[in-house]
C-alpha cells in the first residue's frame, strides 16, 4: 500500500519521517519530493483560455462613465458641444483608469510581495510504502505532524 501526504517544508516533516521510521518502515520505503513554487508574477493581459481575475479595464470603465457624464454636462457651455466633450471625457477616464490599475499591479502589488515574502512556501509530497496493518498508525503520525492532505492506494 502507498500513502501520500503533503507537507509544508518545516520541521514537522522531519519529525514525521523519523517517527514513521521508528514504526519499522525502512528509509528505502519513504520518498520525500519537494515541489518547486511557481512564479507568482501577475500577468497583465488575460487570454481567451485563462483569466486570473485581475482586470485592468474595470476602473477605466467606471472613470470613463463618470468623465463622460461630466464632459457632456460641461460640453453644453463649451465650443465643441456635449457629444465631443462626452467622448473626450470617456476616453480620458478610460485611459486614466487603465493607468491607475497598471501602476497598482506593476509597482505597488510587486512591492508588497517583495516586502512580505512569498505567501505560500514550497510544499513537500511524502510517499510511504507500507503494509495495510501499519496504515492506521502511519496515518495517525501524519495527522499529528500537521500533514496538509493524506491519500492512499491499496
mmCIF file of N, CA, C and O in Angstrom, residues 72-119:
data_model
loop_
_atom_site.group_PDB
_atom_site.id
_atom_site.type_symbol
_atom_site.label_atom_id
_atom_site.label_comp_id
_atom_site.label_asym_id
_atom_site.label_seq_id
_atom_site.Cartn_x
_atom_site.Cartn_y
_atom_site.Cartn_z
ATOM 1 N N UNK A 72 -20.211 65.706 -20.864
ATOM 2 C CA UNK A 72 -21.473 66.100 -21.517
ATOM 3 C C UNK A 72 -22.076 67.300 -20.809
ATOM 4 O O UNK A 72 -22.575 68.234 -21.441
ATOM 5 N N UNK A 73 -22.056 67.306 -19.489
ATOM 6 C CA UNK A 73 -22.636 68.414 -18.732
ATOM 7 C C UNK A 73 -21.919 69.733 -19.012
ATOM 8 O O UNK A 73 -22.556 70.775 -19.206
ATOM 9 N N UNK A 74 -20.606 69.687 -19.013
ATOM 10 C CA UNK A 74 -19.836 70.903 -19.266
ATOM 11 C C UNK A 74 -19.858 71.259 -20.751
ATOM 12 O O UNK A 74 -19.763 72.429 -21.117
ATOM 13 N N UNK A 75 -20.012 70.239 -21.616
ATOM 14 C CA UNK A 75 -19.972 70.457 -23.067
ATOM 15 C C UNK A 75 -21.067 71.365 -23.586
ATOM 16 O O UNK A 75 -20.931 71.934 -24.682
ATOM 17 N N UNK A 76 -22.161 71.509 -22.850
ATOM 18 C CA UNK A 76 -23.220 72.422 -23.292
ATOM 19 C C UNK A 76 -22.736 73.866 -23.306
ATOM 20 O O UNK A 76 -23.247 74.689 -24.060
ATOM 21 N N UNK A 77 -21.743 74.199 -22.480
ATOM 22 C CA UNK A 77 -21.246 75.563 -22.398
ATOM 23 C C UNK A 77 -20.005 75.779 -23.263
ATOM 24 O O UNK A 77 -19.616 76.913 -23.480
ATOM 25 N N UNK A 78 -19.361 74.679 -23.717
ATOM 26 C CA UNK A 78 -18.105 74.786 -24.461
ATOM 27 C C UNK A 78 -18.366 74.765 -25.976
ATOM 28 O O UNK A 78 -19.456 74.436 -26.449
ATOM 29 N N UNK A 79 -17.314 75.075 -26.724
ATOM 30 C CA UNK A 79 -17.441 75.294 -28.159
ATOM 31 C C UNK A 79 -17.785 74.019 -28.945
ATOM 32 O O UNK A 79 -18.587 74.056 -29.868
ATOM 33 N N UNK A 80 -17.217 72.883 -28.634
ATOM 34 C CA UNK A 80 -17.429 71.691 -29.458
ATOM 35 C C UNK A 80 -18.753 70.985 -29.163
ATOM 36 O O UNK A 80 -19.144 70.082 -29.878
ATOM 37 N N UNK A 81 -19.388 71.288 -28.095
ATOM 38 C CA UNK A 81 -20.683 70.693 -27.794
ATOM 39 C C UNK A 81 -20.574 69.475 -26.889
ATOM 40 O O UNK A 81 -19.488 68.964 -26.602
ATOM 41 N N UNK A 82 -21.721 68.983 -26.431
ATOM 42 C CA UNK A 82 -21.743 67.906 -25.445
ATOM 43 C C UNK A 82 -21.271 66.551 -25.981
ATOM 44 O O UNK A 82 -20.700 65.757 -25.226
ATOM 45 N N UNK A 83 -21.487 66.250 -27.253
ATOM 46 C CA UNK A 83 -21.111 64.936 -27.786
ATOM 47 C C UNK A 83 -19.595 64.779 -27.795
ATOM 48 O O UNK A 83 -19.052 63.781 -27.306
ATOM 49 N N UNK A 84 -18.900 65.753 -28.350
ATOM 50 C CA UNK A 84 -17.442 65.660 -28.414
ATOM 51 C C UNK A 84 -16.822 65.642 -27.020
ATOM 52 O O UNK A 84 -15.916 64.865 -26.741
ATOM 53 N N UNK A 85 -17.314 66.513 -26.136
ATOM 54 C CA UNK A 85 -16.747 66.564 -24.797
ATOM 55 C C UNK A 85 -17.095 65.312 -23.982
ATOM 56 O O UNK A 85 -16.322 64.882 -23.126
ATOM 57 N N UNK A 86 -18.236 64.717 -24.270
ATOM 58 C CA UNK A 86 -18.570 63.433 -23.638
ATOM 59 C C UNK A 86 -17.616 62.335 -24.088
ATOM 60 O O UNK A 86 -17.155 61.513 -23.282
ATOM 61 N N UNK A 87 -17.297 62.291 -25.399
ATOM 62 C CA UNK A 87 -16.344 61.300 -25.910
ATOM 63 C C UNK A 87 -14.930 61.554 -25.384
ATOM 64 O O UNK A 87 -14.205 60.613 -25.048
ATOM 65 N N UNK A 88 -14.554 62.825 -25.308
ATOM 66 C CA UNK A 88 -13.233 63.161 -24.754
ATOM 67 C C UNK A 88 -13.164 62.746 -23.286
ATOM 68 O O UNK A 88 -12.170 62.174 -22.827
ATOM 69 N N UNK A 89 -14.220 63.012 -22.531
ATOM 70 C CA UNK A 89 -14.257 62.605 -21.120
ATOM 71 C C UNK A 89 -14.208 61.097 -20.965
ATOM 72 O O UNK A 89 -13.498 60.579 -20.090
ATOM 73 N N UNK A 90 -14.945 60.363 -21.817
ATOM 74 C CA UNK A 90 -14.933 58.897 -21.735
ATOM 75 C C UNK A 90 -13.552 58.344 -22.056
ATOM 76 O O UNK A 90 -13.039 57.453 -21.364
ATOM 77 N N UNK A 91 -12.928 58.875 -23.093
ATOM 78 C CA UNK A 91 -11.592 58.403 -23.459
ATOM 79 C C UNK A 91 -10.553 58.704 -22.395
ATOM 80 O O UNK A 91 -9.714 57.857 -22.053
ATOM 81 N N UNK A 92 -10.604 59.915 -21.852
ATOM 82 C CA UNK A 92 -9.621 60.261 -20.818
ATOM 83 C C UNK A 92 -9.869 59.470 -19.535
ATOM 84 O O UNK A 92 -8.924 59.062 -18.850
ATOM 85 N N UNK A 93 -11.118 59.201 -19.180
ATOM 86 C CA UNK A 93 -11.422 58.384 -18.000
ATOM 87 C C UNK A 93 -10.949 56.950 -18.167
ATOM 88 O O UNK A 93 -10.413 56.352 -17.232
ATOM 89 N N UNK A 94 -11.138 56.417 -19.384
ATOM 90 C CA UNK A 94 -10.681 55.055 -19.653
ATOM 91 C C UNK A 94 -9.157 54.970 -19.555
ATOM 92 O O UNK A 94 -8.620 54.052 -18.923
ATOM 93 N N UNK A 95 -8.463 55.911 -20.143
ATOM 94 C CA UNK A 95 -7.002 55.911 -20.081
ATOM 95 C C UNK A 95 -6.493 56.120 -18.652
ATOM 96 O O UNK A 95 -5.535 55.466 -18.230
ATOM 97 N N UNK A 96 -7.112 57.013 -17.904
ATOM 98 C CA UNK A 96 -6.696 57.259 -16.531
ATOM 99 C C UNK A 96 -6.906 56.016 -15.661
ATOM 100 O O UNK A 96 -6.037 55.627 -14.889
ATOM 101 N N UNK A 97 -8.060 55.371 -15.792
ATOM 102 C CA UNK A 97 -8.334 54.161 -15.019
ATOM 103 C C UNK A 97 -7.397 53.027 -15.375
ATOM 104 O O UNK A 97 -6.920 52.286 -14.502
ATOM 105 N N UNK A 98 -7.097 52.880 -16.673
ATOM 106 C CA UNK A 98 -6.155 51.855 -17.109
ATOM 107 C C UNK A 98 -4.767 52.132 -16.523
ATOM 108 O O UNK A 98 -4.093 51.229 -16.038
ATOM 109 N N UNK A 99 -4.350 53.394 -16.532
ATOM 110 C CA UNK A 99 -3.036 53.764 -15.994
ATOM 111 C C UNK A 99 -2.972 53.530 -14.487
ATOM 112 O O UNK A 99 -1.947 53.057 -13.970
ATOM 113 N N UNK A 100 -4.043 53.827 -13.775
ATOM 114 C CA UNK A 100 -4.078 53.601 -12.326
ATOM 115 C C UNK A 100 -3.926 52.117 -12.021
ATOM 116 O O UNK A 100 -3.122 51.720 -11.169
ATOM 117 N N UNK A 101 -4.701 51.265 -12.693
ATOM 118 C CA UNK A 101 -4.614 49.822 -12.457
ATOM 119 C C UNK A 101 -3.258 49.260 -12.871
ATOM 120 O O UNK A 101 -2.707 48.397 -12.191
ATOM 121 N N UNK A 102 -2.730 49.728 -13.983
ATOM 122 C CA UNK A 102 -1.425 49.266 -14.446
ATOM 123 C C UNK A 102 -0.350 49.615 -13.416
ATOM 124 O O UNK A 102 0.483 48.782 -13.063
ATOM 125 N N UNK A 103 -0.385 50.835 -12.907
ATOM 126 C CA UNK A 103 0.562 51.252 -11.873
ATOM 127 C C UNK A 103 0.391 50.413 -10.607
ATOM 128 O O UNK A 103 1.362 49.964 -10.006
ATOM 129 N N UNK A 104 -0.839 50.185 -10.208
ATOM 130 C CA UNK A 104 -1.108 49.432 -8.980
ATOM 131 C C UNK A 104 -0.565 48.009 -9.076
ATOM 132 O O UNK A 104 0.101 47.526 -8.161
ATOM 133 N N UNK A 105 -0.859 47.300 -10.181
ATOM 134 C CA UNK A 105 -0.464 45.900 -10.284
ATOM 135 C C UNK A 105 1.008 45.707 -10.621
ATOM 136 O O UNK A 105 1.571 44.666 -10.314
ATOM 137 N N UNK A 106 1.656 46.680 -11.259
ATOM 138 C CA UNK A 106 3.061 46.501 -11.593
ATOM 139 C C UNK A 106 4.003 47.056 -10.528
ATOM 140 O O UNK A 106 5.094 46.530 -10.352
ATOM 141 N N UNK A 107 3.615 48.102 -9.814
ATOM 142 C CA UNK A 107 4.522 48.713 -8.840
ATOM 143 C C UNK A 107 4.130 48.352 -7.410
ATOM 144 O O UNK A 107 4.918 47.762 -6.667
ATOM 145 N N UNK A 108 2.933 48.677 -7.001
ATOM 146 C CA UNK A 108 2.527 48.507 -5.603
ATOM 147 C C UNK A 108 2.372 47.034 -5.249
ATOM 148 O O UNK A 108 2.847 46.588 -4.208
ATOM 149 N N UNK A 109 1.710 46.252 -6.087
ATOM 150 C CA UNK A 109 1.493 44.837 -5.802
ATOM 151 C C UNK A 109 2.816 44.079 -5.754
ATOM 152 O O UNK A 109 3.014 43.231 -4.898
ATOM 153 N N UNK A 110 3.757 44.377 -6.653
ATOM 154 C CA UNK A 110 5.055 43.715 -6.626
ATOM 155 C C UNK A 110 5.831 44.081 -5.374
ATOM 156 O O UNK A 110 6.499 43.252 -4.791
ATOM 157 N N UNK A 111 5.755 45.326 -4.948
ATOM 158 C CA UNK A 111 6.467 45.763 -3.755
ATOM 159 C C UNK A 111 5.919 45.030 -2.533
ATOM 160 O O UNK A 111 6.673 44.636 -1.653
ATOM 161 N N UNK A 112 4.615 44.827 -2.438
ATOM 162 C CA UNK A 112 4.030 44.105 -1.313
ATOM 163 C C UNK A 112 4.528 42.663 -1.284
ATOM 164 O O UNK A 112 4.782 42.118 -0.225
ATOM 165 N N UNK A 113 4.653 42.027 -2.449
ATOM 166 C CA UNK A 113 5.144 40.657 -2.485
ATOM 167 C C UNK A 113 6.597 40.574 -2.041
ATOM 168 O O UNK A 113 6.992 39.645 -1.364
ATOM 169 N N UNK A 114 7.412 41.570 -2.406
ATOM 170 C CA UNK A 114 8.819 41.549 -2.018
ATOM 171 C C UNK A 114 8.991 41.798 -0.526
ATOM 172 O O UNK A 114 9.801 41.181 0.119
ATOM 173 N N UNK A 115 8.202 42.718 0.029
ATOM 174 C CA UNK A 115 8.319 43.035 1.452
ATOM 175 C C UNK A 115 7.803 41.875 2.295
ATOM 176 O O UNK A 115 8.447 41.428 3.221
ATOM 177 N N UNK A 116 6.628 41.369 1.964
ATOM 178 C CA UNK A 116 6.014 40.319 2.772
ATOM 179 C C UNK A 116 6.575 38.950 2.498
ATOM 180 O O UNK A 116 6.358 38.019 3.253
ATOM 181 N N UNK A 117 7.280 38.779 1.416
ATOM 182 C CA UNK A 117 7.781 37.458 1.066
ATOM 183 C C UNK A 117 6.691 36.657 0.385
ATOM 184 O O UNK A 117 5.571 37.107 0.193
ATOM 185 N N UNK A 118 7.026 35.475 0.008
ATOM 186 C CA UNK A 118 6.062 34.606 -0.659
ATOM 187 C C UNK A 118 5.016 34.145 0.338
ATOM 188 O O UNK A 118 5.331 33.704 1.435
ATOM 189 N N UNK A 119 3.766 34.221 -0.053
ATOM 190 C CA UNK A 119 2.685 33.838 0.849
ATOM 191 C C UNK A 119 2.652 32.320 1.038
ATOM 192 O O UNK A 119 2.331 31.824 2.098
#
